[in-house]
C-alpha cells in the first residue's frame, strides 16, 4: 500500500516528522530559549540562505527526476512537470524553479526562494489542470510570503531550543549544526488555515488568468477528500493528523461557490 502523508496544507503535505523533537524538550528550557530568541533576529538574507541550503539538501537526499533521466518513468515525470509548470517560471514577478521527487508520499512544497517541489505520487493522482491548481496554490505561498514567514518562525523557534538562555548563535550556526533536520523542518513548516485559504484564492485567480477552469482546483481537493476518507480511518496512517487539518471537502465547496458567484457576475 502506498504511504500517504497528508499535512496541514493538504496540498503542501508536510513531512510528518517535522516537529517530532520539540515535544521531548523541557518547557522551562524552551521558555528561557524563547526569551533569548526575542533578541535573535532573522534577516531576509538569512531566510534566502537557509532556503537555498534546505532545497539543496532536499534535492541531494531525494531521488530527483530529470528530463535527461535514463529511467523512462522518471524522465516522463520531469517532462510532464516541465510541460505543465514551464510556462509559469516567471509568473507574477517571481523567479520559480521546480523539480519532481520520485517518492511515494503524496506531497508538494514551496520555499521562499521560489523553489517548488512536486512528488511523483501526487502527479499520479492528479490531471494536468488539477496539478496546475496545486502549483498555483504553491506559487501563492511564495508570492504571499507565507513560506518566508514560516521560515522565519521556524528559525526563531529552533534558535530558542538550540541557544536556550543565550543570545549566542546565528542562523548559519543552526543550519550547520543539523542541516538535514533543519531542511526537513523548514520545508515541512505548516501554514495557518487562513494562509491556506488565501493560497487557494490565489490559485483560483491564477487558473482563471491563464484560461483554465478553476473547477480543476475543486476537483483536486475532492481527490484529497476521498483519500482522507480512505486513509483517515486507518490508525497507522495517523488519523490524528487528519483531524487538525483543513477539510478538503470544505475547500472544494469553497472553490465551487466562488465559481457559481463568478458565473452570476457574467
Ligand atoms: Zn498550502
PDB file of C-alpha atoms and ligand atoms in Angstrom:
ATOM      1  CA  UNK A   1       0.000   0.000   0.000  1.00  0.00           C
ATOM      2  CA  UNK A   2       1.136   3.472  -0.770  1.00  0.00           C
ATOM      3  CA  UNK A   3       2.241   5.618   2.109  1.00  0.00           C
ATOM      4  CA  UNK A   4       0.122   8.734   2.104  1.00  0.00           C
ATOM      5  CA  UNK A   5       1.144  11.715   4.158  1.00  0.00           C
ATOM      6  CA  UNK A   6      -1.443  14.415   4.494  1.00  0.00           C
ATOM      7  CA  UNK A   7      -0.306  17.557   6.221  1.00  0.00           C
ATOM      8  CA  UNK A   8      -1.934  20.704   7.452  1.00  0.00           C
ATOM      9  CA  UNK A   9      -1.664  22.079   3.998  1.00  0.00           C
ATOM     10  CA  UNK A  10      -3.375  19.144   2.324  1.00  0.00           C
ATOM     11  CA  UNK A  11      -1.663  20.357  -0.759  1.00  0.00           C
ATOM     12  CA  UNK A  12       1.701  21.165   0.707  1.00  0.00           C
ATOM     13  CA  UNK A  13       1.717  17.859   2.561  1.00  0.00           C
ATOM     14  CA  UNK A  14       4.244  18.429   5.297  1.00  0.00           C
ATOM     15  CA  UNK A  15       6.874  15.914   6.236  1.00  0.00           C
ATOM     16  CA  UNK A  16       5.442  14.049   9.196  1.00  0.00           C
ATOM     17  CA  UNK A  17       8.497  14.120  11.423  1.00  0.00           C
ATOM     18  CA  UNK A  18       8.932  17.870  11.180  1.00  0.00           C
ATOM     19  CA  UNK A  19       8.252  18.785  14.787  1.00  0.00           C
ATOM     20  CA  UNK A  20       8.832  15.470  16.497  1.00  0.00           C
ATOM     21  CA  UNK A  21      11.818  16.549  18.566  1.00  0.00           C
ATOM     22  CA  UNK A  22      10.152  19.537  20.109  1.00  0.00           C
ATOM     23  CA  UNK A  23       7.889  17.557  22.426  1.00  0.00           C
ATOM     24  CA  UNK A  24      10.825  15.999  24.271  1.00  0.00           C
ATOM     25  CA  UNK A  25      12.213  19.311  25.418  1.00  0.00           C
ATOM     26  CA  UNK A  26      11.943  20.736  28.868  1.00  0.00           C
ATOM     27  CA  UNK A  27       9.295  23.518  28.812  1.00  0.00           C
ATOM     28  CA  UNK A  28      11.422  25.676  31.115  1.00  0.00           C
ATOM     29  CA  UNK A  29      14.291  25.385  28.738  1.00  0.00           C
ATOM     30  CA  UNK A  30      12.035  26.413  25.867  1.00  0.00           C
ATOM     31  CA  UNK A  31      10.748  29.390  27.827  1.00  0.00           C
ATOM     32  CA  UNK A  32      14.268  30.555  28.600  1.00  0.00           C
ATOM     33  CA  UNK A  33      15.137  29.983  24.984  1.00  0.00           C
ATOM     34  CA  UNK A  34      12.188  31.985  23.736  1.00  0.00           C
ATOM     35  CA  UNK A  35      13.284  34.919  25.867  1.00  0.00           C
ATOM     36  CA  UNK A  36      16.729  34.708  24.363  1.00  0.00           C
ATOM     37  CA  UNK A  37      15.208  34.277  20.921  1.00  0.00           C
ATOM     38  CA  UNK A  38      13.424  37.594  21.177  1.00  0.00           C
ATOM     39  CA  UNK A  39      16.892  39.056  20.728  1.00  0.00           C
ATOM     40  CA  UNK A  40      17.557  36.662  17.871  1.00  0.00           C
ATOM     41  CA  UNK A  41      16.986  38.297  14.519  1.00  0.00           C
ATOM     42  CA  UNK A  42      16.372  36.632  11.189  1.00  0.00           C
ATOM     43  CA  UNK A  43      17.176  38.806   8.184  1.00  0.00           C
ATOM     44  CA  UNK A  44      15.879  38.358   4.641  1.00  0.00           C
ATOM     45  CA  UNK A  45      19.387  37.284   3.757  1.00  0.00           C
ATOM     46  CA  UNK A  46      19.241  34.574   6.483  1.00  0.00           C
ATOM     47  CA  UNK A  47      15.976  33.323   5.005  1.00  0.00           C
ATOM     48  CA  UNK A  48      17.368  33.307   1.470  1.00  0.00           C
ATOM     49  CA  UNK A  49      20.457  31.407   2.578  1.00  0.00           C
ATOM     50  CA  UNK A  50      18.595  28.882   4.711  1.00  0.00           C
ATOM     51  CA  UNK A  51      16.119  28.306   1.861  1.00  0.00           C
ATOM     52  CA  UNK A  52      18.921  27.714  -0.628  1.00  0.00           C
ATOM     53  CA  UNK A  53      20.662  25.311   1.773  1.00  0.00           C
ATOM     54  CA  UNK A  54      17.429  23.454   2.593  1.00  0.00           C
ATOM     55  CA  UNK A  55      16.398  22.981  -1.023  1.00  0.00           C
ATOM     56  CA  UNK A  56      19.907  21.852  -1.942  1.00  0.00           C
ATOM     57  CA  UNK A  57      19.817  19.289   0.880  1.00  0.00           C
ATOM     58  CA  UNK A  58      16.339  18.062  -0.089  1.00  0.00           C
ATOM     59  CA  UNK A  59      17.400  17.760  -3.745  1.00  0.00           C
ATOM     60  CA  UNK A  60      20.505  15.792  -2.762  1.00  0.00           C
ATOM     61  CA  UNK A  61      18.595  13.478  -0.459  1.00  0.00           C
ATOM     62  CA  UNK A  62      15.577  12.696  -2.620  1.00  0.00           C
ATOM     63  CA  UNK A  63      15.515  10.945  -5.990  1.00  0.00           C
ATOM     64  CA  UNK A  64      15.040  13.835  -8.430  1.00  0.00           C
ATOM     65  CA  UNK A  65      13.530  13.182 -11.860  1.00  0.00           C
ATOM     66  CA  UNK A  66      15.299  14.774 -14.811  1.00  0.00           C
ATOM     67  CA  UNK A  67      14.341  15.253 -18.457  1.00  0.00           C
ATOM     68  CA  UNK A  68      17.687  13.576 -19.207  1.00  0.00           C
ATOM     69  CA  UNK A  69      16.917  10.585 -16.984  1.00  0.00           C
ATOM     70  CA  UNK A  70      17.778   7.147 -18.375  1.00  0.00           C
ATOM     71  CA  UNK A  71      14.819   5.713 -16.498  1.00  0.00           C
ATOM     72  CA  UNK A  72      11.874   6.400 -18.842  1.00  0.00           C
ATOM     73  CA  UNK A  73       9.420   6.629 -15.940  1.00  0.00           C
ATOM     74  CA  UNK A  74      11.426   9.318 -14.156  1.00  0.00           C
ATOM     75  CA  UNK A  75      12.070  11.113 -17.443  1.00  0.00           C
ATOM     76  CA  UNK A  76       8.320  11.168 -18.115  1.00  0.00           C
ATOM     77  CA  UNK A  77       7.565  12.790 -14.732  1.00  0.00           C
ATOM     78  CA  UNK A  78      10.158  15.522 -15.359  1.00  0.00           C
ATOM     79  CA  UNK A  79       8.837  16.123 -18.874  1.00  0.00           C
ATOM     80  CA  UNK A  80       5.265  16.307 -17.671  1.00  0.00           C
ATOM     81  CA  UNK A  81       6.068  18.831 -14.940  1.00  0.00           C
ATOM     82  CA  UNK A  82       8.102  20.860 -17.424  1.00  0.00           C
ATOM     83  CA  UNK A  83       5.131  20.957 -19.769  1.00  0.00           C
ATOM     84  CA  UNK A  84       2.693  21.983 -17.017  1.00  0.00           C
ATOM     85  CA  UNK A  85       4.882  24.336 -14.961  1.00  0.00           C
ATOM     86  CA  UNK A  86       7.295  25.629 -17.622  1.00  0.00           C
ATOM     87  CA  UNK A  87       5.079  28.459 -18.927  1.00  0.00           C
ATOM     88  CA  UNK A  88       4.827  29.956 -15.408  1.00  0.00           C
ATOM     89  CA  UNK A  89       8.522  30.054 -14.448  1.00  0.00           C
ATOM     90  CA  UNK A  90       8.423  33.825 -14.074  1.00  0.00           C
ATOM     91  CA  UNK A  91       4.801  34.218 -13.093  1.00  0.00           C
ATOM     92  CA  UNK A  92       3.768  37.315 -11.107  1.00  0.00           C
ATOM     93  CA  UNK A  93       7.300  38.713 -10.981  1.00  0.00           C
ATOM     94  CA  UNK A  94       8.672  35.574  -9.312  1.00  0.00           C
ATOM     95  CA  UNK A  95      11.670  33.515 -10.266  1.00  0.00           C
ATOM     96  CA  UNK A  96      10.414  29.964  -9.795  1.00  0.00           C
ATOM     97  CA  UNK A  97      12.200  26.653 -10.155  1.00  0.00           C
ATOM     98  CA  UNK A  98      10.625  23.217  -9.944  1.00  0.00           C
ATOM     99  CA  UNK A  99      11.527  19.544  -9.708  1.00  0.00           C
ATOM    100  CA  UNK A 100       9.816  16.183  -9.227  1.00  0.00           C
ATOM    101  CA  UNK A 101      10.851  13.859  -6.393  1.00  0.00           C
ATOM    102  CA  UNK A 102      10.348  10.203  -7.271  1.00  0.00           C
ATOM    103  CA  UNK A 103       8.790   9.184  -3.949  1.00  0.00           C
ATOM    104  CA  UNK A 104       5.657   7.521  -2.620  1.00  0.00           C
ATOM    105  CA  UNK A 105       4.493  10.377  -0.365  1.00  0.00           C
ATOM    106  CA  UNK A 106       1.668  12.475  -1.785  1.00  0.00           C
ATOM    107  CA  UNK A 107       3.223  15.850  -1.258  1.00  0.00           C
ATOM    108  CA  UNK A 108       4.338  19.180  -2.647  1.00  0.00           C
ATOM    109  CA  UNK A 109       6.028  22.159  -1.059  1.00  0.00           C
ATOM    110  CA  UNK A 110       7.218  25.667  -1.842  1.00  0.00           C
ATOM    111  CA  UNK A 111      10.125  27.633  -0.418  1.00  0.00           C
ATOM    112  CA  UNK A 112      10.614  31.392  -0.063  1.00  0.00           C
ATOM    113  CA  UNK A 113      13.307  31.369  -2.754  1.00  0.00           C
ATOM    114  CA  UNK A 114      10.721  30.237  -5.333  1.00  0.00           C
ATOM    115  CA  UNK A 115      11.630  26.552  -5.313  1.00  0.00           C
ATOM    116  CA  UNK A 116       8.604  24.302  -5.760  1.00  0.00           C
ATOM    117  CA  UNK A 117       8.924  20.536  -5.379  1.00  0.00           C
ATOM    118  CA  UNK A 118       6.216  18.140  -6.510  1.00  0.00           C
ATOM    119  CA  UNK A 119       6.221  14.475  -5.507  1.00  0.00           C
ATOM    120  CA  UNK A 120       5.636  11.884  -8.238  1.00  0.00           C
ATOM    121  CA  UNK A 121       2.809  10.159  -6.316  1.00  0.00           C
ATOM    122  CA  UNK A 122       0.890  13.420  -6.287  1.00  0.00           C
ATOM    123  CA  UNK A 123       1.351  13.630 -10.047  1.00  0.00           C
ATOM    124  CA  UNK A 124       0.000  10.077 -10.391  1.00  0.00           C
ATOM    125  CA  UNK A 125      -3.278  11.098  -8.794  1.00  0.00           C
ATOM    126  CA  UNK A 126      -3.892  14.452 -10.489  1.00  0.00           C
ATOM    127  CA  UNK A 127      -4.755  15.519 -14.034  1.00  0.00           C
ATOM    128  CA  UNK A 128      -2.627  18.244 -15.640  1.00  0.00           C
ATOM    129  CA  UNK A 129      -5.085  21.002 -14.756  1.00  0.00           C
ATOM    130  CA  UNK A 130      -5.539  19.726 -11.199  1.00  0.00           C
ATOM    131  CA  UNK A 131      -1.759  19.748 -10.817  1.00  0.00           C
ATOM    132  CA  UNK A 132      -1.659  23.278 -12.156  1.00  0.00           C
ATOM    133  CA  UNK A 133      -4.210  24.206  -9.480  1.00  0.00           C
ATOM    134  CA  UNK A 134      -1.872  22.783  -6.832  1.00  0.00           C
ATOM    135  CA  UNK A 135       1.096  24.538  -8.414  1.00  0.00           C
ATOM    136  CA  UNK A 136      -0.878  27.801  -8.364  1.00  0.00           C
ATOM    137  CA  UNK A 137      -1.553  27.216  -4.672  1.00  0.00           C
ATOM    138  CA  UNK A 138       2.175  26.700  -4.013  1.00  0.00           C
ATOM    139  CA  UNK A 139       3.065  29.816  -6.028  1.00  0.00           C
ATOM    140  CA  UNK A 140       0.552  31.610  -3.792  1.00  0.00           C
ATOM    141  CA  UNK A 141       2.506  30.586  -0.675  1.00  0.00           C
ATOM    142  CA  UNK A 142       5.650  32.071  -2.244  1.00  0.00           C
ATOM    143  CA  UNK A 143       4.041  35.258  -3.582  1.00  0.00           C
ATOM    144  CA  UNK A 144       2.055  35.972  -0.414  1.00  0.00           C
ATOM    145  CA  UNK A 145       5.256  35.356   1.598  1.00  0.00           C
ATOM    146  CA  UNK A 146       3.745  32.580   3.702  1.00  0.00           C
ATOM    147  CA  UNK A 147       6.857  30.494   3.117  1.00  0.00           C
ATOM    148  CA  UNK A 148       9.051  33.360   4.209  1.00  0.00           C
ATOM    149  CA  UNK A 149       7.039  33.829   7.409  1.00  0.00           C
ATOM    150  CA  UNK A 150       7.106  30.093   8.112  1.00  0.00           C
ATOM    151  CA  UNK A 151      10.885  30.012   7.662  1.00  0.00           C
ATOM    152  CA  UNK A 152      11.343  32.988   9.960  1.00  0.00           C
ATOM    153  CA  UNK A 153       9.138  31.390  12.636  1.00  0.00           C
ATOM    154  CA  UNK A 154      10.857  28.018  12.366  1.00  0.00           C
ATOM    155  CA  UNK A 155      14.304  29.617  12.603  1.00  0.00           C
ATOM    156  CA  UNK A 156      13.301  31.623  15.687  1.00  0.00           C
ATOM    157  CA  UNK A 157      11.786  28.549  17.353  1.00  0.00           C
ATOM    158  CA  UNK A 158      14.880  26.494  16.587  1.00  0.00           C
ATOM    159  CA  UNK A 159      17.128  29.237  17.928  1.00  0.00           C
ATOM    160  CA  UNK A 160      15.072  29.204  21.132  1.00  0.00           C
ATOM    161  CA  UNK A 161      15.737  25.495  21.520  1.00  0.00           C
ATOM    162  CA  UNK A 162      19.352  25.418  20.371  1.00  0.00           C
ATOM    163  CA  UNK A 163      20.579  28.582  22.015  1.00  0.00           C
ATOM    164  CA  UNK A 164      18.434  28.315  25.159  1.00  0.00           C
ATOM    165  CA  UNK A 165      19.299  31.007  27.655  1.00  0.00           C
ATOM    166  CA  UNK A 166      21.851  32.609  25.401  1.00  0.00           C
ATOM    167  CA  UNK A 167      21.786  35.103  22.590  1.00  0.00           C
ATOM    168  CA  UNK A 168      24.815  33.493  21.007  1.00  0.00           C
ATOM    169  CA  UNK A 169      24.496  31.867  17.634  1.00  0.00           C
ATOM    170  CA  UNK A 170      23.338  32.707  14.141  1.00  0.00           C
ATOM    171  CA  UNK A 171      21.072  31.204  11.512  1.00  0.00           C
ATOM    172  CA  UNK A 172      24.260  29.936   9.858  1.00  0.00           C
ATOM    173  CA  UNK A 173      25.147  28.054  13.076  1.00  0.00           C
ATOM    174  CA  UNK A 174      21.678  26.495  13.185  1.00  0.00           C
ATOM    175  CA  UNK A 175      21.932  25.284   9.613  1.00  0.00           C
ATOM    176  CA  UNK A 176      25.463  23.974  10.089  1.00  0.00           C
ATOM    177  CA  UNK A 177      24.679  22.063  13.278  1.00  0.00           C
ATOM    178  CA  UNK A 178      21.950  19.910  11.708  1.00  0.00           C
ATOM    179  CA  UNK A 179      21.454  20.650   8.031  1.00  0.00           C
ATOM    180  CA  UNK A 180      19.176  17.692   7.245  1.00  0.00           C
ATOM    181  CA  UNK A 181      16.967  18.238  10.277  1.00  0.00           C
ATOM    182  CA  UNK A 182      16.689  21.941   9.570  1.00  0.00           C
ATOM    183  CA  UNK A 183      15.939  21.321   5.890  1.00  0.00           C
ATOM    184  CA  UNK A 184      13.083  18.976   6.824  1.00  0.00           C
ATOM    185  CA  UNK A 185      11.711  21.378   9.416  1.00  0.00           C
ATOM    186  CA  UNK A 186      11.886  24.376   7.101  1.00  0.00           C
ATOM    187  CA  UNK A 187      10.456  22.721   4.003  1.00  0.00           C
ATOM    188  CA  UNK A 188       7.819  20.951   6.111  1.00  0.00           C
ATOM    189  CA  UNK A 189       6.711  24.065   8.003  1.00  0.00           C
ATOM    190  CA  UNK A 190       2.948  24.268   8.349  1.00  0.00           C
ATOM    191  CA  UNK A 191       0.750  27.146   7.319  1.00  0.00           C
ATOM    192  CA  UNK A 192      -2.293  28.555   9.068  1.00  0.00           C
ATOM    193  CA  UNK A 193      -5.787  27.852   7.754  1.00  0.00           C
ATOM    194  CA  UNK A 194      -6.177  31.468   6.650  1.00  0.00           C
ATOM    195  CA  UNK A 195      -2.907  31.242   4.729  1.00  0.00           C
ATOM    196  CA  UNK A 196      -4.177  28.059   3.090  1.00  0.00           C
ATOM    197  CA  UNK A 197      -7.421  29.800   2.104  1.00  0.00           C
ATOM    198  CA  UNK A 198      -5.507  32.789   0.751  1.00  0.00           C
ATOM    199  CA  UNK A 199      -3.345  30.469  -1.334  1.00  0.00           C
ATOM    200  CA  UNK A 200      -6.460  28.689  -2.595  1.00  0.00           C
ATOM    201  CA  UNK A 201      -7.820  32.081  -3.680  1.00  0.00           C
ATOM    202  CA  UNK A 202      -4.524  32.885  -5.332  1.00  0.00           C
ATOM    203  CA  UNK A 203      -4.658  29.618  -7.261  1.00  0.00           C
ATOM    204  CA  UNK A 204      -8.244  30.299  -8.325  1.00  0.00           C
ATOM    205  CA  UNK A 205      -7.203  33.644  -9.823  1.00  0.00           C
ATOM    206  CA  UNK A 206      -4.087  32.050 -11.291  1.00  0.00           C
ATOM    207  CA  UNK A 207      -6.167  29.431 -13.134  1.00  0.00           C
ATOM    208  CA  UNK A 208      -8.711  31.953 -14.409  1.00  0.00           C
ATOM    209  CA  UNK A 209      -5.988  34.396 -15.524  1.00  0.00           C
ATOM    210  CA  UNK A 210      -4.378  31.606 -17.527  1.00  0.00           C
ATOM    211  CA  UNK A 211      -7.539  30.470 -19.281  1.00  0.00           C
ATOM    212  CA  UNK A 212      -8.043  27.349 -17.146  1.00  0.00           C
ATOM    213  CA  UNK A 213     -11.245  26.223 -15.479  1.00  0.00           C
ATOM    214  CA  UNK A 214     -10.941  26.767 -11.696  1.00  0.00           C
ATOM    215  CA  UNK A 215     -13.086  23.660 -11.254  1.00  0.00           C
ATOM    216  CA  UNK A 216      -9.747  21.796 -11.531  1.00  0.00           C
ATOM    217  CA  UNK A 217      -8.806  23.142  -8.100  1.00  0.00           C
ATOM    218  CA  UNK A 218     -12.062  21.893  -6.600  1.00  0.00           C
ATOM    219  CA  UNK A 219     -11.617  18.529  -8.314  1.00  0.00           C
ATOM    220  CA  UNK A 220      -8.119  18.214  -6.849  1.00  0.00           C
ATOM    221  CA  UNK A 221      -9.484  18.841  -3.358  1.00  0.00           C
ATOM    222  CA  UNK A 222     -12.191  16.233  -3.935  1.00  0.00           C
ATOM    223  CA  UNK A 223      -9.479  13.696  -4.640  1.00  0.00           C
ATOM    224  CA  UNK A 224      -7.799  14.647  -1.362  1.00  0.00           C
ATOM    225  CA  UNK A 225     -11.148  14.317   0.395  1.00  0.00           C
ATOM    226  CA  UNK A 226     -11.500  10.799  -0.993  1.00  0.00           C
ATOM    227  CA  UNK A 227      -8.027   9.956   0.267  1.00  0.00           C
ATOM    228  CA  UNK A 228      -8.898  11.291   3.698  1.00  0.00           C
ATOM    229  CA  UNK A 229     -11.939   9.040   3.752  1.00  0.00           C
ATOM    230  CA  UNK A 230      -9.922   6.066   2.614  1.00  0.00           C
ATOM    231  CA  UNK A 231      -6.935   6.530   4.911  1.00  0.00           C
ATOM    232  CA  UNK A 232      -8.424   8.643   7.673  1.00  0.00           C
ATOM    233  CA  UNK A 233      -9.860   5.658   9.498  1.00  0.00           C
ATOM    234  CA  UNK A 234      -6.560   3.819   9.400  1.00  0.00           C
ATOM    235  CA  UNK A 235      -4.740   4.466  12.684  1.00  0.00           C
ATOM    236  CA  UNK A 236      -1.383   3.540  11.173  1.00  0.00           C
ATOM    237  CA  UNK A 237      -1.783   6.433   8.769  1.00  0.00           C
ATOM    238  CA  UNK A 238      -2.227   8.729  11.729  1.00  0.00           C
ATOM    239  CA  UNK A 239      -5.899   9.556  11.896  1.00  0.00           C
ATOM    240  CA  UNK A 240      -4.933  12.251  14.391  1.00  0.00           C
ATOM    241  CA  UNK A 241      -3.185  14.056  11.583  1.00  0.00           C
ATOM    242  CA  UNK A 242      -6.401  14.475   9.666  1.00  0.00           C
ATOM    243  CA  UNK A 243      -8.477  15.940  12.466  1.00  0.00           C
ATOM    244  CA  UNK A 244      -6.316  19.055  12.793  1.00  0.00           C
ATOM    245  CA  UNK A 245      -6.220  19.720   9.092  1.00  0.00           C
ATOM    246  CA  UNK A 246      -8.431  21.867   6.927  1.00  0.00           C
ATOM    247  CA  UNK A 247     -11.189  19.816   5.428  1.00  0.00           C
ATOM    248  CA  UNK A 248     -10.600  19.154   1.740  1.00  0.00           C
ATOM    249  CA  UNK A 249     -14.306  18.799   1.119  1.00  0.00           C
ATOM    250  CA  UNK A 250     -14.891  22.280   2.545  1.00  0.00           C
ATOM    251  CA  UNK A 251     -12.108  23.665   0.406  1.00  0.00           C
ATOM    252  CA  UNK A 252     -13.643  22.096  -2.701  1.00  0.00           C
ATOM    253  CA  UNK A 253     -17.026  23.574  -1.802  1.00  0.00           C
ATOM    254  CA  UNK A 254     -15.489  27.000  -1.247  1.00  0.00           C
ATOM    255  CA  UNK A 255     -13.992  26.925  -4.740  1.00  0.00           C
ATOM    256  CA  UNK A 256     -17.270  25.776  -6.284  1.00  0.00           C
ATOM    257  CA  UNK A 257     -19.237  28.515  -4.537  1.00  0.00           C
ATOM    258  CA  UNK A 258     -16.811  31.037  -5.947  1.00  0.00           C
ATOM    259  CA  UNK A 259     -17.306  29.604  -9.421  1.00  0.00           C
ATOM    260  CA  UNK A 260     -21.095  29.973  -9.057  1.00  0.00           C
ATOM    261  CA  UNK A 261     -20.762  33.540  -7.809  1.00  0.00           C
ATOM    262  CA  UNK A 262     -18.435  34.478 -10.659  1.00  0.00           C
ATOM    263  CA  UNK A 263     -20.818  32.901 -13.201  1.00  0.00           C
ATOM    264  CA  UNK A 264     -23.637  35.130 -11.933  1.00  0.00           C
ATOM    265  CA  UNK A 265     -21.491  38.231 -12.373  1.00  0.00           C
ATOM    266  CA  UNK A 266     -21.051  37.493 -16.072  1.00  0.00           C
TER     267      UNK A 266
HETATM  268 ZN1  LIG B   1      -0.777  25.185   1.140  1.00  0.00          ZN
END
